[in-house]
Amino acid sequence: MDDRIEDFTLIGTTILRREDGYLLRGRAKFLDDLPEPKGLIHLAFVLSPHARANILSIDASAAMALPGVVDVLTGRDFTDDIKPFAPTIEIDGYRDVRRPVVAVDRVNFVGEYVAVILAETPYAAQDALELVEVDYEPLEAVVGIREALRDDAPAVHEHLGNNLIFKGEFSTPEFDKHFASGEVVVEGEFRTGRVTGAMIEPRGVLAVPDPIATTVTLWTPTQIPHIVRTAICEHLGISESLLTVATPAVGGGFGTKAHVYPDELIAVALARRYCRAVKWVQDRREDLLTNAHARDFLLRIKVALDREARIRAVYLDIKTDGGAYPNHPYSPTLESTGCARMMLGPYRISHYKYDVCSVMTNTTPTGAYRGTGQPPAFMAIEGIMDRIGRRMGIDPAEVRRRNTIRAEEFPYVNAVGVRYDTGSYYESLQEGLQAIGYDEFRKTQPADRLVDGKYRGIGICNYLEVTGTGAPGWRARGFAKMPGFDSSRVVIEPDGKATVYVSQADAGQGHYTTYAQIVADRLGLSWEDVIVVEGDTSKVPYGTGTFASRGSVVGGGTVIRGCEKVKAKVRRIAAYMLGVPPERLVLAGGRVHDRDDPNTGLTMHEVAETAYSMNNLGLPQGEEHGLEATDYYDPPLVTMANGCHVVQVAVDPETGSVTIERHVAVHDCGRVINPAIVAGQVQGATVQGIGEALMEELVYDGEGQLQNANLLDYLLPTAMDVPDLVLRNIETPSIDTVAGIKGTAEAGLTGAVPAIANAVNDALAGLGVDVNRIPLRPSYIFDLIRGAQAAGGGRK
Amino acid sequence: MILDGETLIPADRRAVWKALNDPDVLRSCIPGCQSLERQSDTDFTSSVRAAVGPVSATFGAKITLSEIEPDRGYTISGEGKGGAAGFARGKARVDLTDEAGGTRLRYNADVNVGGKLAQVGSRLIQGTAKKLSEEFFGRLAEQLGGGELATGAARPAPAAAAASSSVPGGRRLWAGIGLIAVIAMAWWLGR
């Protein structure tokens, strides 16, 4: 099949999201809005208050005596029918760690499930929580990457002997020689704070057995229904035919909901065991405490350059905190190898070496969150670009220009073997600089950066975004069981209208609009006549799901391919009906007609009636009834989108607070399906990046106690923190993907975080301080300013 | 979390010491104390009803006295465990010295809280400790200052005695956290 399609009609135009009609009217049905079956059992989880402890005893007698309590179960009650999590990661240096769905004998993080309450009402379940007496023997907890790596640190998992769950390395040939050829060496260290998705809707489960409990439907707001189904069935030892995983309306996923969680397995197991429906809805504290955290990184980067600031070689050392157990199904390697492979960015870096490790600590397991590994990667490479500039007396924009891959160099294969097929790396940088008025800003910026009593600086992040990873891309990183493909089934119904079933799971991305738009475009229908079905394993063919910016590249790609397959059949049948060759037929305006004669021809309805045997015409010889096609699309290794954020900030010397005054986001995601939705993705991710850069951080004390599992203390950006974003779009279609589409969901975050950090660094450059960790809270910035002033730098 | 402070109690050192070792006095001075029983010369068990922000619960705790120097001071350690509200562990050194107008009580406590208390109450703990310890010292000072030890329910005397102490820099030393940090912390926060 020729994937290079050019004759677009609706693709590339803004259509307002059909989802917004019911979302904005409050009519969407989220998990907790689903009708509750009779005889429902409500769950509540007893959470460990200790970061590391032996469980000496659990006394549930008082809880069991409470009216309305059905049962109280502990870890041992599940060991027979639920296997522990142990993600399959086939990469050198990864070591297996297993996680029981409910702790057995030992807890390893605050918030780990210790017991499960089953009750007739949610109230009884909550009351019973207070009555379960657990006797713990607290043990010394391991908290923090450096602490975990100390020789005398206790091993979180004794069988490992230390706390390294993963240790990897990579080097291009003769790296040391090339590094040594550098005439200038610039180094930097960076620290990124632990954050989480903080979706507006926390997670929950509703498992509904059929009357004889042979099959179960699990409602869960997941981004990966098929992966969840496979994981549950594997771990419970039941047939995949017996389980349906379905998503209601989902209030945000952001990667946090792209994991398999213990409660999903528990709910299905209990629905089968008790032959009753089982429900649990997470509260905000449980969300922040137990859902996957992310981004807990320490990075050290060393760059060797020639005297013209051209990069000769880059060395990167990455350490990530995986938390107490590997997340399922990715393990901590998702973040660490993702960072290592993305750090090269849009730059001509031929010689590269990295060391990477992930440690186990007594904290919440970390995993995917919008941008996964990329904001830290670009903190490092974009942070070092600025430091190179300052060190060598060259404008940081010019340092980037000298090293950025130019249009004539595509396709470019980078040092880790990733192909950059097309891009606008240089053009995006220039566009961003121009849009913010970079040169004028620099001309008037005083050496001490003080303008109107505030330090003002400008920061750049010239990024790539990895999107639409295919099977080879997952295999290259050791994800042996990650499918990589996605699929669609495109059906033209007897009335000539279409339904498309896609192996994706919308969490707010607008799939119900964009896939309809694609089908309408390819089949010449009105987009209102196309219905999109997804998020239900009993209805859609198998696929990987909606995460890692897959929806447009892989989901969009398979929908287009499915349409082309159906289109071929439409043409064959219409050709037979009209007596013209199929290649002369065009699908447009709900009709099929000769390309030179739009006035004759057939309606799609008439063609469909023939296909469904609803007239006397019959089918061409050898043709089957029906008018549908199924497609499985495994995209290239990866598809790289790119862009550039340029940000101007003001730092208040008296308070240390940072205000973003101007923020330009240039983005290039190849062929655009719906410009308004792309703009929404860039804008939303940028706002999350502002949160990550300035305020969000999950804080642990030295004993592994999470200090801020609430939204009063875990700060999220509000409208007050967000400037008017200037969005610019460049469209450089891929030559490797279907229709040239590249993904777009995470880039805003990857661009915003380093650009803001660099802008603050630039604002404080007159003080000679090194701003190298996020979040850039006022207390941190204030201390840096005061420290510099005390040392004689800066004003006063 | 390190908490320290000092307060002047208008009673002589021996009387203060005696009060600090008298379960009846302690029971009446500790805010929310439902029970306090001496299990041995150095061990107590207690049950205290307390609230830290949105988290309220009855905390059961074990308290142990050590490094006892009669009339001069002791180290008090406490541990509460279990319960949906979380737990607390604390240890504090309490020292008494003579001073014009009474006895200077200094304390230095190291308190750790865990579970829900830490997750949703961290920002409130310092303030709660201050409030509870002010209440504790207020009641203690009142009882001792009155010359006799009441065993009935003490009246709350918010901040009165506590506020009277200060450190040289002018920074107010809420007598706070002290004993409570100790006694209280260990158990009210405890369990």
PDB file of N, CA and C in Angstrom, chain A residues 494-569:
ATOM      1  N   PRO A 494     -24.792  -0.462   5.959  1.00  0.00           N
ATOM      2  CA  PRO A 494     -25.698  -0.576   4.812  1.00  0.00           C
ATOM      3  C   PRO A 494     -26.252   0.764   4.340  1.00  0.00           C
ATOM      4  N   ASP A 495     -26.336   1.760   5.237  1.00  0.00           N
ATOM      5  CA  ASP A 495     -26.875   3.053   4.807  1.00  0.00           C
ATOM      6  C   ASP A 495     -25.802   3.972   4.229  1.00  0.00           C
ATOM      7  N   GLY A 496     -24.598   3.462   4.100  1.00  0.00           N
ATOM      8  CA  GLY A 496     -23.551   4.262   3.484  1.00  0.00           C
ATOM      9  C   GLY A 496     -22.804   5.153   4.447  1.00  0.00           C
ATOM     10  N   LYS A 497     -23.178   5.081   5.711  1.00  0.00           N
ATOM     11  CA  LYS A 497     -22.440   5.843   6.725  1.00  0.00           C
ATOM     12  C   LYS A 497     -21.417   4.914   7.377  1.00  0.00           C
ATOM     13  N   ALA A 498     -20.470   5.509   8.136  1.00  0.00           N
ATOM     14  CA  ALA A 498     -19.343   4.677   8.568  1.00  0.00           C
ATOM     15  C   ALA A 498     -19.174   4.634  10.085  1.00  0.00           C
ATOM     16  N   THR A 499     -18.651   3.514  10.520  1.00  0.00           N
ATOM     17  CA  THR A 499     -18.226   3.351  11.905  1.00  0.00           C
ATOM     18  C   THR A 499     -16.774   2.904  11.866  1.00  0.00           C
ATOM     19  N   VAL A 500     -15.947   3.521  12.721  1.00  0.00           N
ATOM     20  CA  VAL A 500     -14.557   3.081  12.774  1.00  0.00           C
ATOM     21  C   VAL A 500     -14.223   2.662  14.200  1.00  0.00           C
ATOM     22  N   TYR A 501     -13.692   1.457  14.297  1.00  0.00           N
ATOM     23  CA  TYR A 501     -13.303   0.893  15.588  1.00  0.00           C
ATOM     24  C   TYR A 501     -11.788   0.991  15.675  1.00  0.00           C
ATOM     25  N   VAL A 502     -11.281   1.675  16.694  1.00  0.00           N
ATOM     26  CA  VAL A 502      -9.845   1.933  16.759  1.00  0.00           C
ATOM     27  C   VAL A 502      -9.300   1.393  18.082  1.00  0.00           C
ATOM     28  N   SER A 503      -8.113   0.799  18.043  1.00  0.00           N
ATOM     29  CA  SER A 503      -7.515   0.189  19.239  1.00  0.00           C
ATOM     30  C   SER A 503      -6.877   1.236  20.134  1.00  0.00           C
ATOM     31  N   GLN A 504      -7.542   2.359  20.268  1.00  0.00           N
ATOM     32  CA  GLN A 504      -7.014   3.443  21.084  1.00  0.00           C
ATOM     33  C   GLN A 504      -7.981   3.681  22.234  1.00  0.00           C
ATOM     34  N   ALA A 505      -7.640   4.563  23.139  1.00  0.00           N
ATOM     35  CA  ALA A 505      -8.505   4.839  24.276  1.00  0.00           C
ATOM     36  C   ALA A 505      -8.376   6.317  24.626  1.00  0.00           C
ATOM     37  N   ASP A 506      -9.342   7.080  24.215  1.00  0.00           N
ATOM     38  CA  ASP A 506      -9.307   8.535  24.390  1.00  0.00           C
ATOM     39  C   ASP A 506      -9.366   8.911  25.873  1.00  0.00           C
ATOM     40  N   ALA A 507      -8.528   9.849  26.256  1.00  0.00           N
ATOM     41  CA  ALA A 507      -8.588  10.390  27.611  1.00  0.00           C
ATOM     42  C   ALA A 507      -8.716  11.905  27.534  1.00  0.00           C
ATOM     43  N   GLY A 508      -9.293  12.379  26.445  1.00  0.00           N
ATOM     44  CA  GLY A 508      -9.456  13.818  26.269  1.00  0.00           C
ATOM     45  C   GLY A 508      -8.786  14.358  25.019  1.00  0.00           C
ATOM     46  N   GLN A 509      -8.147  13.465  24.240  1.00  0.00           N
ATOM     47  CA  GLN A 509      -7.374  13.924  23.078  1.00  0.00           C
ATOM     48  C   GLN A 509      -8.230  14.334  21.887  1.00  0.00           C
ATOM     49  N   GLY A 510      -9.505  13.977  21.890  1.00  0.00           N
ATOM     50  CA  GLY A 510     -10.358  14.375  20.763  1.00  0.00           C
ATOM     51  C   GLY A 510     -10.437  13.340  19.651  1.00  0.00           C
ATOM     52  N   HIS A 511     -10.161  12.074  19.991  1.00  0.00           N
ATOM     53  CA  HIS A 511     -10.185  11.021  18.962  1.00  0.00           C
ATOM     54  C   HIS A 511     -11.534  10.910  18.262  1.00  0.00           C
ATOM     55  N   TYR A 512     -12.610  11.167  18.994  1.00  0.00           N
ATOM     56  CA  TYR A 512     -13.938  10.980  18.407  1.00  0.00           C
ATOM     57  C   TYR A 512     -14.197  11.980  17.288  1.00  0.00           C
ATOM     58  N   THR A 513     -13.414  13.046  17.301  1.00  0.00           N
ATOM     59  CA  THR A 513     -13.491  14.018  16.225  1.00  0.00           C
ATOM     60  C   THR A 513     -12.458  13.716  15.138  1.00  0.00           C
ATOM     61  N   THR A 514     -11.195  13.541  15.557  1.00  0.00           N
ATOM     62  CA  THR A 514     -10.136  13.447  14.541  1.00  0.00           C
ATOM     63  C   THR A 514     -10.245  12.177  13.701  1.00  0.00           C
ATOM     64  N   TYR A 515     -10.600  11.043  14.318  1.00  0.00           N
ATOM     65  CA  TYR A 515     -10.712   9.827  13.510  1.00  0.00           C
ATOM     66  C   TYR A 515     -11.917   9.919  12.573  1.00  0.00           C
ATOM     67  N   ALA A 516     -12.984  10.577  13.026  1.00  0.00           N
ATOM     68  CA  ALA A 516     -14.138  10.775  12.145  1.00  0.00           C
ATOM     69  C   ALA A 516     -13.737  11.640  10.954  1.00  0.00           C
ATOM     70  N   GLN A 517     -12.935  12.639  11.271  1.00  0.00           N
ATOM     71  CA  GLN A 517     -12.439  13.547  10.240  1.00  0.00           C
ATOM     72  C   GLN A 517     -11.609  12.782   9.194  1.00  0.00           C
ATOM     73  N   ILE A 518     -10.758  11.891   9.692  1.00  0.00           N
ATOM     74  CA  ILE A 518      -9.904  11.121   8.780  1.00  0.00           C
ATOM     75  C   ILE A 518     -10.758  10.212   7.894  1.00  0.00           C
ATOM     76  N   VAL A 519     -11.703   9.501   8.511  1.00  0.00           N
ATOM     77  CA  VAL A 519     -12.535   8.576   7.742  1.00  0.00           C
ATOM     78  C   VAL A 519     -13.339   9.347   6.697  1.00  0.00           C
ATOM     79  N   ALA A 520     -13.894  10.471   7.129  1.00  0.00           N
ATOM     80  CA  ALA A 520     -14.688  11.279   6.198  1.00  0.00           C
ATOM     81  C   ALA A 520     -13.818  11.742   5.041  1.00  0.00           C
ATOM     82  N   ASP A 521     -12.603  12.163   5.365  1.00  0.00           N
ATOM     83  CA  ASP A 521     -11.663  12.613   4.341  1.00  0.00           C
ATOM     84  C   ASP A 521     -11.375  11.501   3.331  1.00  0.00           C
ATOM     85  N   ARG A 522     -11.062  10.320   3.855  1.00  0.00           N
ATOM     86  CA  ARG A 522     -10.623   9.247   2.960  1.00  0.00           C
ATOM     87  C   ARG A 522     -11.775   8.622   2.191  1.00  0.00           C
ATOM     88  N   LEU A 523     -12.991   8.614   2.758  1.00  0.00           N
ATOM     89  CA  LEU A 523     -14.099   7.925   2.105  1.00  0.00           C
ATOM     90  C   LEU A 523     -15.088   8.902   1.462  1.00  0.00           C
ATOM     91  N   GLY A 524     -14.758  10.175   1.519  1.00  0.00           N
ATOM     92  CA  GLY A 524     -15.620  11.157   0.868  1.00  0.00           C
ATOM     93  C   GLY A 524     -16.969  11.287   1.531  1.00  0.00           C
ATOM     94  N   LEU A 525     -17.006  11.116   2.837  1.00  0.00           N
ATOM     95  CA  LEU A 525     -18.263  11.227   3.578  1.00  0.00           C
ATOM     96  C   LEU A 525     -18.290  12.530   4.355  1.00  0.00           C
ATOM     97  N   SER A 526     -19.454  12.808   4.925  1.00  0.00           N
ATOM     98  CA  SER A 526     -19.538  13.930   5.852  1.00  0.00           C
ATOM     99  C   SER A 526     -19.022  13.425   7.204  1.00  0.00           C
ATOM    100  N   TRP A 527     -18.239  14.256   7.923  1.00  0.00           N
ATOM    101  CA  TRP A 527     -17.658  13.740   9.161  1.00  0.00           C
ATOM    102  C   TRP A 527     -18.732  13.448  10.203  1.00  0.00           C
ATOM    103  N   GLU A 528     -19.885  14.131  10.102  1.00  0.00           N
ATOM    104  CA  GLU A 528     -20.980  13.844  11.038  1.00  0.00           C
ATOM    105  C   GLU A 528     -21.524  12.428  10.831  1.00  0.00           C
ATOM    106  N   ASP A 529     -21.252  11.845   9.650  1.00  0.00           N
ATOM    107  CA  ASP A 529     -21.768  10.508   9.356  1.00  0.00           C
ATOM    108  C   ASP A 529     -20.791   9.398   9.744  1.00  0.00           C
ATOM    109  N   VAL A 530     -19.775   9.769  10.519  1.00  0.00           N
ATOM    110  CA  VAL A 530     -18.792   8.770  10.938  1.00  0.00           C
ATOM    111  C   VAL A 530     -18.787   8.686  12.467  1.00  0.00           C
ATOM    112  N   ILE A 531     -18.975   7.487  12.970  1.00  0.00           N
ATOM    113  CA  ILE A 531     -18.942   7.270  14.415  1.00  0.00           C
ATOM    114  C   ILE A 531     -17.655   6.537  14.762  1.00  0.00           C
ATOM    115  N   VAL A 532     -17.016   6.990  15.861  1.00  0.00           N
ATOM    116  CA  VAL A 532     -15.754   6.396  16.295  1.00  0.00           C
ATOM    117  C   VAL A 532     -16.013   5.580  17.558  1.00  0.00           C
ATOM    118  N   VAL A 533     -15.530   4.360  17.562  1.00  0.00           N
ATOM    119  CA  VAL A 533     -15.660   3.496  18.739  1.00  0.00           C
ATOM    120  C   VAL A 533     -14.262   3.113  19.188  1.00  0.00           C
ATOM    121  N   GLU A 534     -13.968   3.295  20.450  1.00  0.00           N
ATOM    122  CA  GLU A 534     -12.675   2.830  20.966  1.00  0.00           C
ATOM    123  C   GLU A 534     -12.785   2.614  22.458  1.00  0.00           C
ATOM    124  N   GLY A 535     -11.694   2.169  23.071  1.00  0.00           N
ATOM    125  CA  GLY A 535     -11.696   1.981  24.511  1.00  0.00           C
ATOM    126  C   GLY A 535     -12.549   0.816  24.966  1.00  0.00           C
ATOM    127  N   ASP A 536     -12.652  -0.240  24.176  1.00  0.00           N
ATOM    128  CA  ASP A 536     -13.430  -1.409  24.583  1.00  0.00           C
ATOM    129  C   ASP A 536     -12.864  -2.625  23.856  1.00  0.00           C
ATOM    130  N   THR A 537     -12.250  -3.515  24.633  1.00  0.00           N
ATOM    131  CA  THR A 537     -11.561  -4.640  23.981  1.00  0.00           C
ATOM    132  C   THR A 537     -12.527  -5.614  23.325  1.00  0.00           C
ATOM    133  N   SER A 538     -13.798  -5.549  23.675  1.00  0.00           N
ATOM    134  CA  SER A 538     -14.745  -6.461  23.042  1.00  0.00           C
ATOM    135  C   SER A 538     -15.217  -5.932  21.698  1.00  0.00           C
ATOM    136  N   LYS A 539     -14.895  -4.688  21.401  1.00  0.00           N
ATOM    137  CA  LYS A 539     -15.389  -4.086  20.164  1.00  0.00           C
ATOM    138  C   LYS A 539     -14.279  -3.770  19.169  1.00  0.00           C
ATOM    139  N   VAL A 540     -13.111  -3.423  19.668  1.00  0.00           N
ATOM    140  CA  VAL A 540     -12.054  -2.957  18.759  1.00  0.00           C
ATOM    141  C   VAL A 540     -10.959  -4.017  18.667  1.00  0.00           C
ATOM    142  N   PRO A 541     -10.278  -4.070  17.524  1.00  0.00           N
ATOM    143  CA  PRO A 541      -9.188  -5.046  17.405  1.00  0.00           C
ATOM    144  C   PRO A 541      -8.023  -4.692  18.329  1.00  0.00           C
ATOM    145  N   TYR A 542      -7.148  -5.655  18.519  1.00  0.00           N
ATOM    146  CA  TYR A 542      -6.047  -5.508  19.483  1.00  0.00           C
ATOM    147  C   TYR A 542      -5.107  -4.371  19.093  1.00  0.00           C
ATOM    148  N   GLY A 543      -4.538  -3.737  20.105  1.00  0.00           N
ATOM    149  CA  GLY A 543      -3.571  -2.675  19.830  1.00  0.00           C
ATOM    150  C   GLY A 543      -2.839  -2.259  21.083  1.00  0.00           C
ATOM    151  N   THR A 544      -2.008  -1.253  20.939  1.00  0.00           N
ATOM    152  CA  THR A 544      -1.094  -0.873  22.013  1.00  0.00           C
ATOM    153  C   THR A 544      -1.710   0.164  22.937  1.00  0.00           C
ATOM    154  N   GLY A 545      -2.435   1.117  22.363  1.00  0.00           N
ATOM    155  CA  GLY A 545      -3.104   2.085  23.214  1.00  0.00           C
ATOM    156  C   GLY A 545      -2.631   3.505  23.009  1.00  0.00           C
ATOM    157  N   THR A 546      -3.161   4.374  23.886  1.00  0.00           N
ATOM    158  CA  THR A 546      -2.988   5.809  23.712  1.00  0.00           C
ATOM    159  C   THR A 546      -1.990   6.352  24.725  1.00  0.00           C
ATOM    160  N   PHE A 547      -0.737   6.344  24.363  1.00  0.00           N
ATOM    161  CA  PHE A 547       0.306   6.940  25.206  1.00  0.00           C
ATOM    162  C   PHE A 547       1.511   7.173  24.302  1.00  0.00           C
ATOM    163  N   ALA A 548       2.501   7.886  24.846  1.00  0.00           N
ATOM    164  CA  ALA A 548       3.735   8.132  24.094  1.00  0.00           C
ATOM    165  C   ALA A 548       3.449   8.714  22.705  1.00  0.00           C
ATOM    166  N   SER A 549       2.478   9.626  22.650  1.00  0.00           N
ATOM    167  CA  SER A 549       2.158  10.345  21.403  1.00  0.00           C
ATOM    168  C   SER A 549       1.927   9.398  20.230  1.00  0.00           C
ATOM    169  N   ARG A 550       1.074   8.387  20.462  1.00  0.00           N
ATOM    170  CA  ARG A 550       0.790   7.391  19.441  1.00  0.00           C
ATOM    171  C   ARG A 550      -0.487   7.678  18.652  1.00  0.00           C
ATOM    172  N   GLY A 551      -1.415   8.415  19.246  1.00  0.00           N
ATOM    173  CA  GLY A 551      -2.767   8.503  18.708  1.00  0.00           C
ATOM    174  C   GLY A 551      -2.839   8.929  17.260  1.00  0.00           C
ATOM    175  N   SER A 552      -2.052   9.921  16.875  1.00  0.00           N
ATOM    176  CA  SER A 552      -2.162  10.398  15.491  1.00  0.00           C
ATOM    177  C   SER A 552      -1.308   9.569  14.544  1.00  0.00           C
ATOM    178  N   VAL A 553      -0.063   9.271  14.949  1.00  0.00           N
ATOM    179  CA  VAL A 553       0.826   8.532  14.046  1.00  0.00           C
ATOM    180  C   VAL A 553       0.289   7.119  13.801  1.00  0.00           C
ATOM    181  N   VAL A 554       0.034   6.399  14.896  1.00  0.00           N
ATOM    182  CA  VAL A 554      -0.302   4.987  14.758  1.00  0.00           C
ATOM    183  C   VAL A 554      -1.812   4.812  14.612  1.00  0.00           C
ATOM    184  N   GLY A 555      -2.581   5.481  15.491  1.00  0.00           N
ATOM    185  CA  GLY A 555      -4.034   5.402  15.389  1.00  0.00           C
ATOM    186  C   GLY A 555      -4.509   6.030  14.085  1.00  0.00           C
ATOM    187  N   GLY A 556      -4.028   7.240  13.807  1.00  0.00           N
ATOM    188  CA  GLY A 556      -4.402   7.914  12.572  1.00  0.00           C
ATOM    189  C   GLY A 556      -3.939   7.118  11.361  1.00  0.00           C
ATOM    190  N   GLY A 557      -2.728   6.571  11.461  1.00  0.00           N
ATOM    191  CA  GLY A 557      -2.174   5.792  10.346  1.00  0.00           C
ATOM    192  C   GLY A 557      -3.015   4.571  10.026  1.00  0.00           C
ATOM    193  N   THR A 558      -3.423   3.849  11.056  1.00  0.00           N
ATOM    194  CA  THR A 558      -4.195   2.633  10.793  1.00  0.00           C
ATOM    195  C   THR A 558      -5.591   2.966  10.297  1.00  0.00           C
ATOM    196  N   VAL A 559      -6.155   4.060  10.760  1.00  0.00           N
ATOM    197  CA  VAL A 559      -7.485   4.446  10.267  1.00  0.00           C
ATOM    198  C   VAL A 559      -7.395   4.787   8.769  1.00  0.00           C
ATOM    199  N   ILE A 560      -6.353   5.514   8.407  1.00  0.00           N
ATOM    200  CA  ILE A 560      -6.186   5.844   6.981  1.00  0.00           C
ATOM    201  C   ILE A 560      -6.027   4.564   6.153  1.00  0.00           C
ATOM    202  N   ARG A 561      -5.189   3.659   6.641  1.00  0.00           N
ATOM    203  CA  ARG A 561      -4.962   2.414   5.893  1.00  0.00           C
ATOM    204  C   ARG A 561      -6.241   1.584   5.810  1.00  0.00           C
ATOM    205  N   GLY A 562      -6.979   1.537   6.917  1.00  0.00           N
ATOM    206  CA  GLY A 562      -8.252   0.805   6.898  1.00  0.00           C
ATOM    207  C   GLY A 562      -9.199   1.403   5.873  1.00  0.00           C
ATOM    208  N   CYS A 563      -9.233   2.727   5.812  1.00  0.00           N
ATOM    209  CA  CYS A 563     -10.099   3.403   4.848  1.00  0.00           C
ATOM    210  C   CYS A 563      -9.676   3.077   3.423  1.00  0.00           C
ATOM    211  N   GLU A 564      -8.372   3.071   3.178  1.00  0.00           N
ATOM    212  CA  GLU A 564      -7.910   2.792   1.817  1.00  0.00           C
ATOM    213  C   GLU A 564      -8.305   1.380   1.394  1.00  0.00           C
ATOM    214  N   LYS A 565      -8.282   0.428   2.367  1.00  0.00           N
ATOM    215  CA  LYS A 565      -8.686  -0.942   2.037  1.00  0.00           C
ATOM    216  C   LYS A 565     -10.175  -0.996   1.700  1.00  0.00           C
ATOM    217  N   VAL A 566     -10.984  -0.299   2.486  1.00  0.00           N
ATOM    218  CA  VAL A 566     -12.419  -0.287   2.205  1.00  0.00           C
ATOM    219  C   VAL A 566     -12.695   0.431   0.884  1.00  0.00           C
ATOM    220  N   LYS A 567     -11.942   1.500   0.702  1.00  0.00           N
ATOM    221  CA  LYS A 567     -12.135   2.292  -0.510  1.00  0.00           C
ATOM    222  C   LYS A 567     -11.919   1.423  -1.756  1.00  0.00           C
ATOM    223  N   ALA A 568     -10.940   0.549  -1.676  1.00  0.00           N
ATOM    224  CA  ALA A 568     -10.664  -0.322  -2.823  1.00  0.00           C
ATOM    225  C   ALA A 568     -11.884  -1.195  -3.131  1.00  0.00           C
ATOM    226  N   LYS A 569     -12.533  -1.684  -2.079  1.00  0.00           N
ATOM    227  CA  LYS A 569     -13.708  -2.527  -2.297  1.00  0.00           C
ATOM    228  C   LYS A 569     -14.892  -1.698  -2.817  1.00  0.00           C
TER     229      LYS A 569
END
